[in-house]
Amino acid sequence: MSYEAIVIGVSSGGLNALNVIFSNLPQDFSLPIIIVQHVSPRSNNKWIKLLNDKTNLQMKEADEKEKIENAAIYIAPPNYHLLIEKDKTFSLTIDERVNYARPSIDVLFESAAEAYKDKLIGIILTGSNADGTAGLKRIKEYGGLTIAQDPATAESGYMPASAIAAVKPDHILCLEEIIKLLIKINHSNYN
Amino acid sequence: MRYNDTSELEISLLLEAIFQKYGYDFRQYSEAHIRRRVMNRMAMSGLSDISQMQSKVINDESFASELLQDLSITVTEMFRDPDFYRSLRENVLPLLKTYPFIKIWHAGCATGQEAYSMAIIMQEEGLYERTTLYATDFNPQALKRAKEGIFPNSLMKEYTSNYQSAGGKESFSSYYISDHDNVIMNQSLKKNIVWANHNLVTDSVFAEVHLILCRNVLIYFDKNLQNKVQKLFYNSLINGGILCLGSKESLRFTDLHEEYTELDKKQRIFKKKY
């Protein structure tokens, strides 16, 4: 199976988790990664720059209509929902909050599932609400690969546990195992 | 698989039907956004597929009106993005002050919160008496609420905080009268606001103005439609006029980006060249 993109949903405890993942992904990691991290509406997303400086990966806030490129990492801007169009470009909206969140993981995941069908990997990491559960379910319905962080290893286990209960994801893994799996998939994709 | 690509065709036929029957044109909106709203309405209304929805939209005007509300985003707040309003006060108003009368167009005003915000700033800067503020939207229900100027009391805490961060000079509560659940905006703020129905997709230039605010509307449009609406704005602005966009919007997708200078890059404030 070859995949075209990875979406990640993460909430409380997310900065540490993302730090672990992106400090351990190789420079030549080529699958695009699109992330919703719940942040306050007035956040300046400064953490992106901090993580960027540390990892040398190409990480940026997603812009409206921006084309999704390989080897790039995109973060949803604060106070906007991030959606993916069929032509693999981004749309931003200011629609009502979903699961008390804007950006919402469900909104990203559902639109990503429709755009990438079974060529998508969806990952739910640490967090303390149920956002992402419906989205991961949609990814599974389209035949994409679904992964949840093992709640016992998550800083906040509620969000992955909610997804696991509703979706029965393909993999339930700790962060180190998720990294290994992603590297393996990325490797087999391009060889 | 639950969905397949025939749904894409069905949605485009649905939008065609809405346009043919009611004149509202969503055909050049972001597809992922429209899909999300349509699917939500379908789940809520118990319809089994989009074709059914199409027939209902054609034959049932109240259903059509509901769907119109779904497709028209009215999420807004007073002084949304306080830093923008601070920049407006500091960088734009000194330019507007030089005109004997000031015309402002707030395009896509939804339920009016940002138009009232603008009115408040103009009052505080002593410019309101010579200002006409055209606040337009294509959604008649939103426009009606904007005109009434009645907002839930529960939102005032957030609005007050925004107002203060935006450099407000008075007590925010002096701009409205409060009863139990709601507040009513002061009549003096409404005096020079002209509320009007205008559709950016299908209507044309209606006035020559000094300042246009259109924030978080264009993100819903595809590139072609963005370009078309930007032309409308360009043709509505006087030379040296000011265009304010949302914090993630730009002039990238227009043929006109050479025709403006950046007054405040971060807050997306542009000045039309002479």
PDB file of C-alpha atoms in Angstrom, chain B residues 10 35 52 56 61 84 93 111 120 139 144-145 163 172 180 185 192 202 211 215 225-226 231 242 262 274:
ATOM      1  CA  GLU B  10     -24.662  15.753  -7.018  1.00  0.00           C
ATOM      2  CA  ARG B  35     -19.583  19.622   1.062  1.00  0.00           C
ATOM      3  CA  GLN B  52     -33.335  14.182  -2.471  1.00  0.00           C
ATOM      4  CA  LYS B  56     -36.489  19.529  -1.557  1.00  0.00           C
ATOM      5  CA  GLU B  61     -38.690  27.507   0.177  1.00  0.00           C
ATOM      6  CA  PHE B  84      -6.094  44.716  13.330  1.00  0.00           C
ATOM      7  CA  LEU B  93      -7.699  56.839  10.389  1.00  0.00           C
ATOM      8  CA  THR B 111     -24.731  40.058  11.871  1.00  0.00           C
ATOM      9  CA  ILE B 120     -17.368  52.978  17.663  1.00  0.00           C
ATOM     10  CA  ASN B 139     -28.012  36.950   3.788  1.00  0.00           C
ATOM     11  CA  LYS B 144     -31.978  41.919   9.807  1.00  0.00           C
ATOM     12  CA  ARG B 145     -30.184  40.980  13.015  1.00  0.00           C
ATOM     13  CA  TYR B 163     -12.334  46.318  22.564  1.00  0.00           C
ATOM     14  CA  PHE B 172     -17.293  49.471  26.321  1.00  0.00           C
ATOM     15  CA  HIS B 180     -31.301  40.587  31.230  1.00  0.00           C
ATOM     16  CA  MET B 185     -26.416  48.899  20.628  1.00  0.00           C
ATOM     17  CA  ASN B 192     -24.865  56.676   9.790  1.00  0.00           C
ATOM     18  CA  THR B 202     -23.589  38.583  -8.498  1.00  0.00           C
ATOM     19  CA  LEU B 211     -12.218  52.266   2.871  1.00  0.00           C
ATOM     20  CA  ARG B 215     -12.491  40.081   6.284  1.00  0.00           C
ATOM     21  CA  LEU B 225     -14.097  34.307  -7.819  1.00  0.00           C
ATOM     22  CA  GLN B 226     -11.551  35.947  -5.522  1.00  0.00           C
ATOM     23  CA  LYS B 231     -11.775  43.766  -9.204  1.00  0.00           C
ATOM     24  CA  ILE B 242      -7.750  51.443   1.773  1.00  0.00           C
ATOM     25  CA  GLU B 262       1.100  47.367   1.851  1.00  0.00           C
ATOM     26  CA  TYR B 274      -2.674  56.796  -7.171  1.00  0.00           C
TER      27      TYR B 274
END
